[in-house]
CSV table of C-alpha atoms and ligand atoms in Angstrom, one decimal:
chain,number,residue,atom,x,y,z
A,1,UNK,CA,2.2,-13.3,33.3
A,2,UNK,CA,3.6,-15.7,30.7
A,3,UNK,CA,1.7,-18.9,29.9
A,4,UNK,CA,2.9,-22.3,31.2
A,5,UNK,CA,5.5,-23.9,29.0
A,6,UNK,CA,4.6,-27.1,27.0
A,7,UNK,CA,7.0,-29.9,27.2
A,8,UNK,CA,7.6,-30.4,23.5
A,9,UNK,CA,8.8,-34.0,23.6
A,10,UNK,CA,5.6,-35.1,25.3
A,11,UNK,CA,3.2,-36.2,22.6
A,12,UNK,CA,0.1,-35.9,24.9
A,13,UNK,CA,1.0,-32.4,26.0
A,14,UNK,CA,1.6,-31.3,22.4
A,15,UNK,CA,-1.6,-32.9,21.2
A,16,UNK,CA,-3.6,-31.2,23.9
A,17,UNK,CA,-2.0,-27.8,23.3
A,18,UNK,CA,-2.8,-28.1,19.6
A,19,UNK,CA,-6.4,-29.0,20.3
A,20,UNK,CA,-6.8,-26.1,22.8
A,21,UNK,CA,-4.8,-23.7,20.6
A,22,UNK,CA,-2.4,-23.0,23.4
A,23,UNK,CA,0.8,-24.0,21.6
A,24,UNK,CA,2.7,-20.8,20.8
A,25,UNK,CA,4.7,-20.6,17.6
A,26,UNK,CA,7.6,-18.4,16.6
A,27,UNK,CA,8.8,-18.3,13.0
A,28,UNK,CA,12.2,-16.7,12.5
A,29,UNK,CA,12.7,-15.4,9.0
A,30,UNK,CA,9.4,-14.3,7.5
A,31,UNK,CA,10.4,-14.0,3.9
A,32,UNK,CA,9.0,-15.8,0.8
A,33,UNK,CA,8.6,-19.1,2.7
A,34,UNK,CA,8.6,-18.1,6.4
A,35,UNK,CA,5.7,-15.6,6.1
A,36,UNK,CA,3.2,-18.1,4.4
A,37,UNK,CA,4.4,-20.7,7.0
A,38,UNK,CA,3.6,-18.3,9.8
A,39,UNK,CA,0.3,-17.4,8.3
A,40,UNK,CA,-0.6,-21.1,8.0
A,41,UNK,CA,0.1,-21.7,11.6
A,42,UNK,CA,-1.9,-18.7,12.7
A,43,UNK,CA,-4.8,-19.7,10.4
A,44,UNK,CA,-4.9,-23.0,12.2
A,45,UNK,CA,-5.7,-21.1,15.4
A,46,UNK,CA,-2.2,-21.1,17.0
A,47,UNK,CA,-0.8,-17.8,18.3
A,48,UNK,CA,2.1,-17.1,16.0
A,49,UNK,CA,4.8,-14.5,16.0
A,50,UNK,CA,7.1,-13.8,13.1
A,51,UNK,CA,10.7,-12.6,13.7
A,52,UNK,CA,12.8,-10.8,11.1
A,53,UNK,CA,15.8,-8.5,11.1
A,54,UNK,CA,14.2,-6.5,8.2
A,55,UNK,CA,12.5,-3.7,10.2
A,56,UNK,CA,10.7,-2.3,7.2
A,57,UNK,CA,9.1,-5.7,6.5
A,58,UNK,CA,8.1,-6.1,10.2
A,59,UNK,CA,6.6,-2.5,10.2
A,60,UNK,CA,4.7,-3.2,6.9
A,61,UNK,CA,3.3,-6.4,8.2
A,62,UNK,CA,2.2,-4.9,11.5
A,63,UNK,CA,0.5,-2.0,9.6
A,64,UNK,CA,-1.4,-4.5,7.5
A,65,UNK,CA,0.6,-4.3,4.3
A,66,UNK,CA,0.8,-7.7,2.7
A,67,UNK,CA,4.3,-8.1,1.1
A,68,UNK,CA,3.8,-11.1,-1.1
A,69,UNK,CA,1.4,-9.9,-3.7
A,70,UNK,CA,2.5,-12.7,-6.2
A,71,UNK,CA,1.4,-15.5,-3.7
A,72,UNK,CA,-2.3,-16.1,-4.6
A,73,UNK,CA,-4.5,-16.9,-1.6
A,74,UNK,CA,-2.4,-15.6,1.2
A,75,UNK,CA,-3.5,-12.0,1.2
A,76,UNK,CA,-7.0,-12.8,2.7
A,77,UNK,CA,-5.4,-15.1,5.3
A,78,UNK,CA,-2.9,-12.4,6.2
A,79,UNK,CA,-5.7,-9.8,6.8
A,80,UNK,CA,-7.8,-12.2,8.7
A,81,UNK,CA,-5.0,-13.5,11.1
A,82,UNK,CA,-3.8,-9.9,11.7
A,83,UNK,CA,-7.4,-8.8,12.5
A,84,UNK,CA,-8.0,-11.7,15.0
A,85,UNK,CA,-4.6,-11.1,16.5
A,86,UNK,CA,-3.3,-14.6,15.9
A,87,UNK,CA,-0.3,-13.1,14.0
A,88,UNK,CA,2.1,-10.3,14.4
A,89,UNK,CA,5.7,-9.6,13.6
A,90,UNK,CA,8.7,-8.3,15.6
A,91,UNK,CA,12.4,-7.6,15.3
A,92,UNK,CA,12.8,-8.7,19.0
A,93,UNK,CA,13.9,-12.3,18.8
A,94,UNK,CA,14.5,-12.6,22.5
A,95,UNK,CA,10.9,-11.9,23.6
A,96,UNK,CA,9.4,-13.9,20.8
A,97,UNK,CA,11.5,-17.0,21.4
A,98,UNK,CA,11.1,-16.7,25.2
A,99,UNK,CA,7.3,-16.7,24.8
A,100,UNK,CA,7.1,-19.6,22.4
A,101,UNK,CA,7.1,-23.4,22.6
A,102,UNK,CA,7.8,-24.1,18.9
A,103,UNK,CA,10.5,-22.3,17.0
A,104,UNK,CA,10.6,-22.6,13.2
A,105,UNK,CA,13.6,-21.4,11.3
A,106,UNK,CA,12.9,-20.2,7.8
A,107,UNK,CA,16.2,-18.4,7.3
A,108,UNK,CA,18.0,-17.8,4.1
A,109,UNK,CA,20.7,-20.2,3.0
A,110,UNK,CA,22.3,-18.4,0.0
A,111,UNK,CA,25.8,-18.9,-1.4
A,112,UNK,CA,28.7,-16.5,-1.7
A,113,UNK,CA,30.4,-15.2,-4.8
A,114,UNK,CA,32.5,-18.4,-5.0
A,115,UNK,CA,29.4,-20.6,-4.9
A,116,UNK,CA,30.2,-21.6,-1.3
A,117,UNK,CA,27.0,-22.2,0.7
A,118,UNK,CA,26.5,-19.4,3.4
A,119,UNK,CA,24.8,-20.6,6.6
A,120,UNK,CA,25.5,-17.3,8.5
A,121,UNK,CA,21.8,-16.6,9.3
A,122,UNK,CA,21.2,-20.1,10.8
A,123,UNK,CA,24.5,-20.0,12.7
A,124,UNK,CA,23.7,-16.5,14.1
A,125,UNK,CA,20.3,-17.5,15.2
A,126,UNK,CA,21.5,-20.8,16.7
A,127,UNK,CA,24.1,-18.9,18.6
A,128,UNK,CA,21.3,-16.6,19.9
A,129,UNK,CA,19.1,-19.5,20.8
A,130,UNK,CA,21.8,-21.0,23.1
A,131,UNK,CA,21.1,-17.9,25.4
A,132,UNK,CA,17.4,-17.3,24.9
A,133,UNK,CA,15.6,-20.6,24.1
A,134,UNK,CA,13.3,-21.7,26.9
A,135,UNK,CA,13.9,-25.2,28.2
A,136,UNK,CA,11.7,-27.9,26.7
A,137,UNK,CA,11.2,-26.0,23.4
A,138,UNK,CA,11.2,-27.6,20.0
A,139,UNK,CA,13.2,-26.1,17.1
A,140,UNK,CA,12.3,-27.1,13.5
A,141,UNK,CA,14.6,-26.1,10.7
A,142,UNK,CA,12.7,-25.5,7.5
A,143,UNK,CA,15.6,-23.9,5.6
A,144,UNK,CA,17.4,-26.0,3.0
A,145,UNK,CA,20.6,-27.3,4.5
A,146,UNK,CA,23.2,-30.0,3.8
A,147,UNK,CA,22.7,-33.4,5.2
A,148,UNK,CA,24.4,-33.5,8.6
A,149,UNK,CA,24.1,-29.7,9.3
A,150,UNK,CA,21.7,-30.3,12.2
A,151,UNK,CA,23.7,-33.1,13.8
A,152,UNK,CA,27.2,-31.5,13.2
A,153,UNK,CA,26.5,-27.8,13.7
A,154,UNK,CA,23.0,-26.7,15.0
A,155,UNK,CA,23.0,-29.0,18.0
A,156,UNK,CA,26.4,-27.9,19.2
A,157,UNK,CA,25.7,-24.2,18.6
A,158,UNK,CA,22.4,-24.4,20.6
A,159,UNK,CA,24.0,-26.4,23.4
A,160,UNK,CA,27.1,-24.0,23.6
A,161,UNK,CA,26.0,-22.0,26.7
A,162,UNK,CA,25.6,-25.2,28.7
A,163,UNK,CA,22.0,-24.3,29.6
A,164,UNK,CA,20.5,-26.7,27.1
A,165,UNK,CA,21.2,-30.4,26.3
A,166,UNK,CA,19.6,-31.9,23.2
A,167,UNK,CA,17.0,-34.6,23.8
A,168,UNK,CA,17.0,-33.6,27.5
A,169,UNK,CA,15.7,-30.1,27.6
A,170,UNK,CA,15.6,-29.0,24.0
A,171,UNK,CA,14.5,-30.8,20.9
A,172,UNK,CA,15.2,-30.3,17.2
A,173,UNK,CA,14.1,-31.6,13.9
A,174,UNK,CA,13.6,-30.6,10.3
A,175,UNK,CA,10.7,-30.2,7.8
A,176,UNK,CA,12.4,-29.0,4.7
A,177,UNK,CA,10.3,-26.6,2.7
A,178,UNK,CA,9.6,-27.6,-0.9
A,179,UNK,CA,7.0,-25.1,-2.1
A,180,UNK,CA,7.3,-23.3,-5.4
A,181,UNK,CA,7.2,-19.5,-5.3
A,182,UNK,CA,3.9,-18.3,-6.8
A,183,UNK,CA,2.2,-21.5,-5.8
A,184,UNK,CA,2.9,-21.7,-2.1
A,185,UNK,CA,-0.7,-22.0,-0.9
A,186,UNK,CA,-1.3,-24.8,-3.3
A,187,UNK,CA,1.9,-26.6,-2.5
A,188,UNK,CA,1.5,-26.2,1.3
A,189,UNK,CA,-1.9,-27.8,1.1
A,190,UNK,CA,-1.1,-30.5,-1.4
A,191,UNK,CA,2.6,-31.5,-1.5
A,192,UNK,CA,3.8,-34.2,0.9
A,193,UNK,CA,6.4,-33.0,3.4
A,194,UNK,CA,9.5,-34.6,4.7
A,195,UNK,CA,9.9,-34.9,8.5
A,196,UNK,CA,13.1,-35.8,10.4
A,197,UNK,CA,13.8,-35.6,14.1
A,198,UNK,CA,16.8,-35.8,16.4
A,199,UNK,CA,15.1,-39.1,17.4
A,200,UNK,CA,12.0,-41.0,16.2
A,201,UNK,CA,9.8,-39.6,19.0
A,202,UNK,CA,10.5,-36.1,17.9
A,203,UNK,CA,9.8,-36.9,14.3
A,204,UNK,CA,6.3,-38.2,15.4
A,205,UNK,CA,5.7,-35.0,17.3
A,206,UNK,CA,6.6,-32.9,14.3
A,207,UNK,CA,4.2,-35.0,12.2
A,208,UNK,CA,1.4,-34.3,14.6
A,209,UNK,CA,2.0,-30.6,14.5
A,210,UNK,CA,2.3,-30.3,10.7
A,211,UNK,CA,-0.7,-32.6,10.3
A,212,UNK,CA,-2.7,-30.2,12.5
A,213,UNK,CA,-1.7,-27.2,10.4
A,214,UNK,CA,-1.4,-28.5,6.8
A,215,UNK,CA,-3.2,-31.9,6.6
A,216,UNK,CA,-0.8,-33.2,3.9
A,217,UNK,CA,1.0,-36.5,3.7
A,218,UNK,CA,4.0,-36.4,6.0
A,219,UNK,CA,6.9,-38.7,5.2
A,220,UNK,CA,8.8,-39.7,8.3
A,221,UNK,CA,12.5,-40.0,7.6
A,222,UNK,CA,14.9,-42.0,9.9
A,223,UNK,CA,16.7,-38.8,10.9
A,224,UNK,CA,17.3,-35.1,10.0
A,225,UNK,CA,20.2,-35.8,7.6
A,226,UNK,CA,18.1,-38.2,5.5
A,227,UNK,CA,15.2,-35.7,5.2
A,228,UNK,CA,17.6,-33.0,4.0
A,229,UNK,CA,19.2,-35.5,1.6
A,230,UNK,CA,15.8,-36.1,0.0
A,231,UNK,CA,15.1,-32.4,-0.3
A,232,UNK,CA,18.4,-31.7,-2.1
A,233,UNK,CA,18.2,-34.8,-4.3
A,234,UNK,CA,14.8,-33.8,-5.7
A,235,UNK,CA,16.0,-30.3,-6.6
A,236,UNK,CA,19.5,-31.3,-7.9
A,237,UNK,CA,17.7,-34.0,-10.1
A,238,UNK,CA,15.9,-31.1,-11.8
A,239,UNK,CA,19.1,-29.0,-12.2
A,240,UNK,CA,20.9,-31.9,-13.8
A,241,UNK,CA,18.1,-32.8,-16.1
A,242,UNK,CA,17.7,-29.2,-17.3
A,243,UNK,CA,21.4,-29.2,-18.0
A,244,UNK,CA,20.9,-32.4,-20.0
A,245,UNK,CA,18.2,-31.1,-22.2
A,246,UNK,CA,19.8,-27.8,-22.6
A,247,UNK,CA,23.1,-29.4,-23.8
A,248,UNK,CA,21.1,-31.7,-26.1
A,249,UNK,CA,19.2,-28.6,-27.5
A,250,UNK,CA,22.5,-27.1,-28.5
A,251,UNK,CA,23.2,-30.1,-30.7
A,252,UNK,CA,19.6,-30.3,-32.0
A,253,UNK,CA,19.9,-26.6,-33.1
A,254,UNK,CA,22.8,-27.6,-35.4
A,255,UNK,CA,20.9,-30.6,-36.7
A,256,UNK,CA,17.7,-28.6,-37.4
A,257,UNK,CA,15.8,-30.6,-34.9
A,258,UNK,CA,13.1,-28.9,-32.8
A,259,UNK,CA,13.9,-29.9,-29.2
A,260,UNK,CA,10.4,-29.1,-28.1
A,261,UNK,CA,9.0,-31.7,-30.6
A,262,UNK,CA,11.5,-34.3,-29.3
A,263,UNK,CA,10.5,-33.7,-25.7
A,264,UNK,CA,6.8,-33.7,-26.3
A,265,UNK,CA,7.0,-37.1,-28.0
A,266,UNK,CA,9.6,-38.5,-25.6
A,267,UNK,CA,7.3,-37.8,-22.6
A,268,UNK,CA,4.7,-40.2,-24.0
A,269,UNK,CA,7.0,-42.9,-22.8
A,270,UNK,CA,6.0,-43.8,-19.2
A,271,UNK,CA,9.4,-43.4,-17.6
A,272,UNK,CA,10.5,-40.2,-19.3
A,273,UNK,CA,10.2,-37.1,-17.1
A,274,UNK,CA,10.1,-33.9,-19.1
A,275,UNK,CA,12.4,-31.0,-18.4
A,276,UNK,CA,12.8,-28.0,-20.8
A,277,UNK,CA,16.0,-26.3,-22.0
A,278,UNK,CA,16.2,-22.6,-21.5
A,279,UNK,CA,18.3,-19.5,-20.9
A,280,UNK,CA,19.7,-20.8,-17.7
A,281,UNK,CA,18.6,-21.9,-14.2
A,282,UNK,CA,18.2,-19.4,-11.4
A,283,UNK,CA,16.2,-18.8,-8.2
A,284,UNK,CA,16.9,-19.4,-4.6
A,285,UNK,CA,16.9,-23.2,-4.8
A,286,UNK,CA,18.2,-25.2,-7.8
A,287,UNK,CA,21.7,-23.6,-8.3
A,288,UNK,CA,22.3,-23.2,-4.6
A,289,UNK,CA,21.1,-26.8,-3.8
A,290,UNK,CA,23.6,-28.2,-6.4
A,291,UNK,CA,26.4,-26.3,-4.8
A,292,UNK,CA,25.2,-27.4,-1.3
A,293,UNK,CA,25.5,-31.1,-2.4
A,294,UNK,CA,28.9,-30.3,-4.0
A,295,UNK,CA,30.0,-28.8,-0.7
A,296,UNK,CA,28.8,-32.0,1.1
A,297,UNK,CA,30.8,-34.0,-1.5
A,298,UNK,CA,33.9,-32.0,-0.7
A,299,UNK,CA,33.4,-32.3,3.0
A,300,UNK,CA,33.1,-36.1,2.8
A,301,UNK,CA,35.8,-36.7,0.1
A,302,UNK,CA,33.2,-37.8,-2.4
A,303,UNK,CA,32.8,-37.2,-6.1
A,304,UNK,CA,29.7,-35.6,-7.7
A,305,UNK,CA,31.1,-34.7,-11.1
A,306,UNK,CA,27.7,-35.0,-12.8
A,307,UNK,CA,26.3,-32.1,-10.7
A,308,UNK,CA,29.5,-30.1,-11.3
A,309,UNK,CA,29.2,-30.6,-15.1
A,310,UNK,CA,25.4,-29.9,-15.0
A,311,UNK,CA,26.1,-26.5,-13.3
A,312,UNK,CA,28.7,-25.6,-15.9
A,313,UNK,CA,26.2,-26.2,-18.7
A,314,UNK,CA,23.4,-24.3,-17.0
A,315,UNK,CA,25.7,-21.4,-16.3
A,316,UNK,CA,26.8,-21.3,-20.0
A,317,UNK,CA,23.3,-21.0,-21.4
A,318,UNK,CA,23.1,-17.1,-21.1
A,319,UNK,CA,26.2,-17.0,-23.4
A,320,UNK,CA,24.4,-19.1,-25.9
A,321,UNK,CA,21.4,-16.7,-25.9
A,322,UNK,CA,23.8,-13.9,-26.8
A,323,UNK,CA,25.3,-16.0,-29.6
A,324,UNK,CA,21.8,-16.7,-31.0
A,325,UNK,CA,21.1,-12.9,-31.0
A,326,UNK,CA,24.4,-12.1,-32.7
A,327,UNK,CA,23.6,-14.7,-35.3
A,328,UNK,CA,20.3,-13.1,-36.0
A,329,UNK,CA,21.9,-9.6,-36.3
A,330,UNK,CA,24.4,-11.1,-38.7
A,331,UNK,CA,21.6,-12.5,-40.8
A,332,UNK,CA,20.1,-9.1,-41.3
A,333,UNK,CA,23.6,-7.6,-41.7
A,334,UNK,CA,23.1,-5.2,-38.8
A,335,UNK,CA,25.6,-4.3,-36.1
A,336,UNK,CA,24.6,-5.4,-32.6
A,337,UNK,CA,26.8,-2.7,-31.0
A,338,UNK,CA,24.7,0.4,-30.2
A,339,UNK,CA,21.5,-1.5,-31.0
A,340,UNK,CA,18.5,-1.5,-28.7
A,341,UNK,CA,17.5,-4.9,-27.4
A,342,UNK,CA,14.3,-5.5,-25.3
A,343,UNK,CA,14.5,-8.3,-22.7
A,344,UNK,CA,11.1,-9.8,-22.1
A,345,UNK,CA,11.0,-11.1,-18.5
A,346,UNK,CA,13.7,-10.9,-15.9
A,347,UNK,CA,12.3,-13.3,-13.2
A,348,UNK,CA,14.1,-16.6,-13.0
A,349,UNK,CA,10.8,-18.5,-13.5
A,350,UNK,CA,7.4,-17.6,-14.9
A,351,UNK,CA,4.7,-15.7,-13.1
A,352,UNK,CA,6.7,-14.6,-10.1
A,353,UNK,CA,8.4,-11.4,-9.1
A,354,UNK,CA,11.8,-12.8,-8.3
A,355,UNK,CA,15.2,-12.2,-9.9
A,356,UNK,CA,17.3,-14.1,-7.4
A,357,UNK,CA,20.3,-15.6,-9.5
A,358,UNK,CA,18.2,-15.1,-12.6
A,359,UNK,CA,20.0,-15.8,-15.9
A,360,UNK,CA,18.5,-12.6,-17.1
A,361,UNK,CA,21.1,-10.6,-15.2
A,362,UNK,CA,23.9,-12.4,-17.0
A,363,UNK,CA,22.3,-11.9,-20.4
A,364,UNK,CA,21.8,-8.2,-19.7
A,365,UNK,CA,25.4,-7.8,-18.5
A,366,UNK,CA,26.8,-9.6,-21.6
A,367,UNK,CA,24.7,-7.5,-23.9
A,368,UNK,CA,25.9,-4.3,-22.1
A,369,UNK,CA,29.5,-5.4,-22.5
A,370,UNK,CA,28.9,-5.7,-26.2
A,371,UNK,CA,27.7,-2.0,-26.3
A,372,UNK,CA,24.0,-2.8,-26.6
A,373,UNK,CA,21.4,-0.5,-25.1
A,374,UNK,CA,19.4,-2.9,-23.0
A,375,UNK,CA,15.7,-2.3,-22.2
A,376,UNK,CA,13.5,-4.5,-20.0
A,377,UNK,CA,9.8,-5.3,-19.9
A,378,UNK,CA,8.5,-7.5,-17.1
A,379,UNK,CA,4.9,-7.2,-15.9
A,380,UNK,CA,6.0,-8.1,-12.4
A,381,UNK,CA,8.5,-5.2,-12.1
A,382,UNK,CA,6.5,-2.3,-13.6
A,383,UNK,CA,7.6,1.1,-12.2
A,384,UNK,CA,10.8,-0.3,-10.7
A,385,UNK,CA,14.5,-0.6,-11.7
A,386,UNK,CA,16.0,-4.0,-12.3
A,387,UNK,CA,19.8,-4.5,-12.8
A,388,UNK,CA,20.0,-0.7,-12.9
A,389,UNK,CA,17.6,-0.4,-15.8
A,390,UNK,CA,14.2,1.3,-15.6
A,391,UNK,CA,11.5,-1.3,-16.6
A,392,UNK,CA,9.3,-0.2,-19.5
A,393,UNK,CA,5.6,0.5,-18.7
A,394,UNK,CA,4.3,-1.4,-21.7
A,395,UNK,CA,5.7,-3.3,-24.7
A,396,UNK,CA,3.8,-1.5,-27.5
A,397,UNK,CA,5.2,2.0,-26.6
A,398,UNK,CA,8.8,0.8,-27.0
A,399,UNK,CA,8.8,-1.7,-29.8
A,400,UNK,CA,9.2,0.9,-32.6
A,401,UNK,CA,12.6,1.9,-31.0
A,402,UNK,CA,13.8,-1.7,-30.6
A,403,UNK,CA,16.0,-3.8,-32.9
A,404,UNK,CA,15.6,-7.1,-31.2
A,405,UNK,CA,13.4,-8.8,-28.6
A,406,UNK,CA,14.8,-11.5,-26.4
A,407,UNK,CA,12.3,-13.6,-24.4
A,408,UNK,CA,14.0,-14.8,-21.2
A,409,UNK,CA,11.1,-15.7,-18.9
A,410,UNK,CA,7.9,-17.5,-20.0
A,411,UNK,CA,5.4,-15.3,-18.1
A,412,UNK,CA,1.9,-16.3,-19.1
A,413,UNK,CA,1.4,-12.6,-20.3
A,414,UNK,CA,4.0,-13.1,-23.1
A,415,UNK,CA,1.9,-16.0,-24.5
A,416,UNK,CA,-0.8,-13.5,-25.3
A,417,UNK,CA,1.4,-11.3,-27.4
A,418,UNK,CA,0.3,-11.2,-31.1
A,419,UNK,CA,3.3,-12.2,-33.2
A,420,UNK,CA,2.3,-9.4,-35.7
A,421,UNK,CA,3.1,-6.8,-33.0
A,422,UNK,CA,6.8,-7.6,-33.3
A,423,UNK,CA,6.6,-6.2,-36.9
A,424,UNK,CA,6.7,-2.7,-35.2
A,425,UNK,CA,10.3,-3.3,-34.6
A,426,UNK,CA,13.0,-1.8,-36.8
A,427,UNK,CA,14.6,-5.1,-38.0
A,428,UNK,CA,12.6,-7.1,-36.6
A,429,UNK,CA,14.5,-9.8,-34.7
A,430,UNK,CA,12.9,-12.2,-32.1
A,431,UNK,CA,14.9,-14.6,-29.9
A,432,UNK,CA,12.7,-17.0,-28.0
A,433,UNK,CA,14.6,-18.9,-25.3
A,434,UNK,CA,11.5,-20.5,-23.8
A,435,UNK,CA,9.6,-22.1,-26.7
A,436,UNK,CA,6.7,-19.7,-26.5
A,437,UNK,CA,6.3,-19.0,-30.2
A,438,UNK,CA,6.0,-21.5,-33.0
A,439,UNK,CA,8.9,-20.9,-35.4
A,440,UNK,CA,6.8,-21.5,-38.5
A,441,UNK,CA,4.2,-18.9,-37.6
A,442,UNK,CA,7.0,-16.4,-36.7
A,443,UNK,CA,8.7,-16.9,-40.0
A,444,UNK,CA,5.4,-16.4,-41.8
A,445,UNK,CA,5.4,-12.9,-40.3
A,446,UNK,CA,8.8,-12.2,-41.9
A,447,UNK,CA,10.5,-11.9,-38.5
A,448,UNK,CA,14.1,-13.0,-38.1
A,449,UNK,CA,13.8,-15.7,-35.5
A,450,UNK,CA,16.0,-17.8,-33.3
A,451,UNK,CA,14.4,-20.3,-30.9
A,452,UNK,CA,16.7,-21.8,-28.3
A,453,UNK,CA,17.0,-25.5,-29.2
A,454,UNK,CA,14.6,-25.2,-32.2
A,455,UNK,CA,16.9,-25.7,-35.2
A,456,UNK,CA,17.2,-23.6,-38.2
A,457,UNK,CA,13.9,-22.5,-39.8
B,501,NAD,N1,12.0,-19.3,-2.0
B,501,NAD,C1,11.8,-20.5,-2.4
B,501,NAD,O1,11.4,-20.9,-3.4
B,501,NAD,C2,12.1,-21.7,-1.4
B,501,NAD,C3,11.5,-22.9,-1.6
B,501,NAD,C4,11.9,-24.0,-0.8
B,501,NAD,C5,12.8,-23.7,0.2
B,501,NAD,N2,13.4,-22.6,0.4
B,501,NAD,C6,14.4,-22.4,1.5
B,501,NAD,O2,13.7,-21.7,2.5
B,501,NAD,C7,14.7,-20.9,3.2
B,501,NAD,C8,14.2,-19.4,3.3
B,501,NAD,O3,14.1,-19.0,2.0
B,501,NAD,P1,13.3,-17.7,1.5
B,501,NAD,O4,13.1,-17.8,0.0
B,501,NAD,O5,12.0,-17.6,2.3
B,501,NAD,O6,14.3,-16.5,1.9
B,501,NAD,P2,13.9,-15.0,2.0
B,501,NAD,O7,15.2,-14.3,1.8
B,501,NAD,O8,12.7,-14.6,1.2
B,501,NAD,O9,13.5,-14.8,3.5
B,501,NAD,C9,14.4,-15.0,4.6
B,501,NAD,C10,14.0,-13.9,5.6
B,501,NAD,O10,14.9,-14.1,6.7
B,501,NAD,C11,15.3,-12.9,7.2
B,501,NAD,N3,16.5,-13.0,8.0
B,501,NAD,C12,17.8,-13.1,7.5
B,501,NAD,N4,18.7,-13.2,8.6
B,501,NAD,C13,17.9,-13.2,9.7
B,501,NAD,C14,18.2,-13.3,11.1
B,501,NAD,N5,19.5,-13.4,11.5
B,501,NAD,N6,17.2,-13.2,12.0
B,501,NAD,C15,15.9,-13.1,11.5
B,501,NAD,N7,15.6,-13.0,10.3
B,501,NAD,C16,16.5,-13.0,9.3
B,501,NAD,C17,15.4,-12.0,6.0
B,501,NAD,O11,15.3,-10.6,6.4
B,501,NAD,C18,14.2,-12.5,5.2
B,501,NAD,O12,13.0,-11.7,5.4
B,501,NAD,C19,16.0,-21.1,2.5
B,501,NAD,O13,16.8,-22.1,3.1
B,501,NAD,C20,15.5,-21.5,1.1
B,501,NAD,O14,16.5,-22.3,0.5
B,501,NAD,C21,13.1,-21.5,-0.4
């Protein structure tokens, strides 16, 4: 027999159900963010079920295989909540939703090939919920969405069948996720979270729930759209600032100014917030978030040209990496066509296994179009193929066959490489797009060097 349903707009009921661990949680979408979220809820003592359309992922989870090896701290939690039966996974959304009081949506919000945000997963699940959501449930959207998406789309999709009326017999709010891949446990237990509800009472209930699970500062926003506006503003701020320093670094290169030295000194001023130039900006957040705000601008007849321009700069940085490499080949009077170039790092950010929208892919494709034989080494992708290329097992074995090394990702492992090992290369050419190596020491080793934004040495 199913347990009695908790009325999720009743603060007293919700508080009691948390204290007695009777509140049942369903997390739909158990990927990079959803799985750690589900594990956190289960760890707090609440019975939690994860729903995903990826059957392999669900089978792996249920057979005790932890899928997020690059998320420190979660593997032990995973085994413990599986063992004490607080957490399991399923592909059966209907049963899971029916037996839950709280439904969290951690569904992907990617963009299509024309950079248009794609909310298919959220729309599909909302269209399901209209048929299967039990009355008096609370839905919390953790996915990154545009301001207004809850009010303008989710509410009407969930109400469509006529069974459910928002604020009467179903409730909705947001708690946008802002954790960094590779640091999710740290971020979940330290970073403040934004909370928005369909009304202020729901926002308070969401605060009580998240306080029970995460014990972090919870910032109550006046409504859902304001909470989502904050989430996008913080990420787009980073995208624009990276574009600013990247464009600046192109000019500093011509002036023989080391951008890193400029930035390190600039950050001594209390109101300067440091961002670093690089080979481009990728990942599941920053580029998409900029296009989400641009989409909102279009929808509302507004103008966000600074975001548009910032995106253009960040998207042109891979081309600059290829130009730096060509320049280095010209210096040693060698043809780049038919050469062998080793890309160090394909992840879009350091110390994670993730190539979503990584600038590395653009760099690889551009080199291939110029007739280069591209090789890849990335410690997070050993024994796999990335962008159709078999990843090398170690750097040392391949260096003697390589003409140039291009560092694209600043994984910590690369900081441990002895500069002298690059002398095993034929030419040797080193392109550092992440400021790992000091140009003066590289030059001392007679390596032809180009550092992105680091001037002419
Ligand atoms: N990854 C990050 O760094 C990060 C950080 C903050 C916020 N976010 C946001 O969190 C949300 C989730 O991102 P993610 O990185 O966890 O994505 P992800 O791709 O890792 O996980 C999403 C999961 O949802 C599943 N899924 C897709 N459609 C489904 C459906 N119809 N029903 C059930 N499951 C379905 C997928 O199989 C996948 O396992 C996005 O909105 C993203 O922008 C991500």
